[in-house]
Structures are given as structure tokens and as C-alpha cells.
């Protein structure tokens, strides 16, 4: 019997190891592919495109649990209600409850945009639209077009386009529009199921303005005349502008301490130690100057302090002093400011004579550029704009089909053409109230250019 026990133990150890190895190789069941299908509408009560609509609600039933996102911005009603309908979601059902009495013989459209999504995976049912008419027919006219930003020629998908039945100019400020639609990423817009009629057409930015034009810093565009939806050609192009620019945040300014200091404070672009050959030297003051004496300013070269002829001019704000001279390349300059050279409006001046030393750039730091421009309308006073980060770095009127300039600052540039109608050298916004004036237009040139230093850069655009 003493031999049976070890054999039995060995038998169970072998069996256990076999089962243990087998268990280790079992692969747990894997999940299926992720659901990427948006909800499917099973039924609508009353049905879509109902005529002689009389219900006080609409019920939409889907094949799965649904949810709503950002209904206020996604769901568009047309025409607009005085009191927006209440929209509820429960399980697989969305219910729209009307709070206003529906207008007779009117076609209504509900565009949900990206509002409807499934509950689990968030798959969006895009642009589901429900339409009905309180009369015997559905209106079927359309109005389409495009909105461009006049100052850049680009698009802005945050804009909306509105239609007003009231053709008075003041309506866009005081009344809600009758119809609203959104602008897509390409700047396009389209109204569906419109009645035959005449409308004033506007585009605007709507950040808490109630779809009205109430602030001159808003982006705004207007059609030159009312549009009749029964016309054969109802495609519009609107050009949006800001009549008053939006104020940009002011960065920390070293001149801000000027009032607290008991001395004259200034900054200069020469403080960085390098001067552009194509630009004047600027000296900026924190407070306006009461007086300055150019004889107490000396501009010299090198360590020998050889005098240089220059002109000094104070701007209309009395805060910017311009030093002009034909700079020599790769040359060290010294700007000596005597302590009595300037006195500001508070009677402050320098505590001691100050010297700014800087080096001008070399011609090899610049590139020559020649651009042959195609399809340019010379009769409309074109101005070529060189743009970096939406800032115009250089501009020049175009008098022929070719633009050429030597000693150009290298870099990557976006090109635009400003059609300067009033020939004042800058872009002018439009004006809606009073004497109407459309904004001046800017046409972007698609391909950017790269200007290389010490190189003859030639382009055809």
C-alpha cells in the first residue's frame, strides 16, 4: 500500500498540469467591430412632407437609443418662431412640441444639423430634415450663394445668412429674420422650400446677437438689392466685412511704466542691434513729446563716429520719432541722444546722454523678386499684398502685369490682390446705413511663394 499513494499523487499532478496548460491557452471572446452607423429613422408622426398639417407636436422614432447635442446651435427652424418649440428626447424617441400657433399656408422646415446622435457611440445623423405645410402645397423654391470675407477672400463657416420679408434697412437691427441658414466650410449656403416672394438678404456673425446686426464690429454682408425667389438666377455672392475692426489685446508694453518713471522712457527697433536697410529707424515714446531738438541727435558710423546726414520727423501723435537716412549695408551705426534732445508733456527728459549702437543688414540678407501676374484687372487699381500670419508685411500698387523689387525680406508669403477702388492704398470696409457702399475686394492668390536670400526669385501667379 505504501507504493499506491505516490503513484496516485503523480497521476493527479499530471492531470492537473494538462488541464492547467489547456486553460492557459483558452482565448477569451473578442468584441465585434465598433458601431459606426448613425441612428436610422423608423417613423415620423405626422409623416414627413405632410400637407394641411394640424398637429401640436412631431414625434420621431429611431431604431436605437438617441441623444441630442447642442440643439440651440444645431437645430434650425424655418420660418423662425416667436417662441422656439420644446424638443424632448426619451429612449428612441424625439418629440417636438409647438409653443406658437402655426401660420396658415406656410411651409416649415426643421434641419437638425449635427444634433441627433446615437446614445452609445455618438454616431451623428447628419442634416436630418423634416418638412411640412399647413396648406395644400409644399413650397419648393431655393436660394443659394456664397459668402466671402472681403478683406481676405477667404471663408468663415461661423457666419449665417438671413432673409427678411421686411425690406427696410432697420429690420436687420430690430427684427428677427424669417429664414436662417448656415454657411459651410467652402462659404456656400442654400435655402430650401422657400415661398415665392421678395427678401432682403444679409450675412452676419451671430455671437449672442439674436441673429441681428447690432454692432459694427460684427462681420456683415448685404445684397445690393432685394432678391425675388421666383427669379431664374438666384445665386448670390456676398462680401462680409467689419465696419469697425475688433480691438486686439494689447501686449505688455515697456512704455507703460513711463508715467511712473521720473525720466523720459523710449523704445527703438534698433535696440535689437540690427537695422533693416529698407526701413526708417523708429523711436517710440510712452508719452507725447512737448519738444525735441534734432541738433542734439547725432547719427555716426563705426568706432570713428563719422557723422551721417539724416532727417528726423515727429508724427502727429508726438509719440513716434522717425530717423531717415540711406543706410549703408553691413555698417555699424551709433545714434547718440543728448539728455536734452527731447522733453515730454510732463516735463520729463533723459537723465543722461544715451547711445544706441546697431548694425545694418547686408544685401546678401535680401532676395530679388519678380512676379508675373495673370488675370489681373489693371483698371481697378490693383495692389499686391505680401501677407504673413494674416498681417500685410508689404504692399505695392501694380501698374503692369509684372511686379519686381530688389532687396526684399526673405520668407514665406501669401499673396493677395486688393482692388483699391478709391485708390488710397489701403482696404476700405463697406457701409450699410446711410450711403450704401460695398467693401473693397481682396482676391487671394492660391500658391504661396518663398523668397530666398541672395537669390533672384521669379514666379508666375
PDB file of N, CA and C in Angstrom, residues 100 127 190 293 412 434 450 461:
ATOM      1  N   UNK A 100     -46.018  78.005 -30.381  1.00  0.00           N
ATOM      2  CA  UNK A 100     -46.710  79.051 -31.136  1.00  0.00           C
ATOM      3  C   UNK A 100     -47.796  78.435 -32.005  1.00  0.00           C
ATOM      4  N   UNK A 127     -27.699  66.300 -40.712  1.00  0.00           N
ATOM      5  CA  UNK A 127     -28.616  67.117 -41.511  1.00  0.00           C
ATOM      6  C   UNK A 127     -29.962  66.444 -41.789  1.00  0.00           C
ATOM      7  N   UNK A 190     -27.448  77.590 -48.793  1.00  0.00           N
ATOM      8  CA  UNK A 190     -28.610  77.241 -49.614  1.00  0.00           C
ATOM      9  C   UNK A 190     -29.865  77.229 -48.745  1.00  0.00           C
ATOM     10  N   UNK A 293      14.765 118.498 -30.120  1.00  0.00           N
ATOM     11  CA  UNK A 293      15.777 119.288 -30.810  1.00  0.00           C
ATOM     12  C   UNK A 293      16.660 118.339 -31.608  1.00  0.00           C
ATOM     13  N   UNK A 412       8.354  83.123 -46.314  1.00  0.00           N
ATOM     14  CA  UNK A 412       7.185  82.556 -46.980  1.00  0.00           C
ATOM     15  C   UNK A 412       6.065  83.585 -46.957  1.00  0.00           C
ATOM     16  N   UNK A 434     -27.109 104.701 -44.233  1.00  0.00           N
ATOM     17  CA  UNK A 434     -26.763 105.943 -44.915  1.00  0.00           C
ATOM     18  C   UNK A 434     -26.466 105.649 -46.370  1.00  0.00           C
ATOM     19  N   UNK A 450       8.006  81.476 -51.734  1.00  0.00           N
ATOM     20  CA  UNK A 450       9.124  81.517 -50.790  1.00  0.00           C
ATOM     21  C   UNK A 450      10.236  82.339 -51.415  1.00  0.00           C
ATOM     22  N   UNK A 461       2.150  83.831 -61.229  1.00  0.00           N
ATOM     23  CA  UNK A 461       0.918  83.583 -60.487  1.00  0.00           C
ATOM     24  C   UNK A 461      -0.276  84.227 -61.212  1.00  0.00           C
TER      25      UNK A 461
END
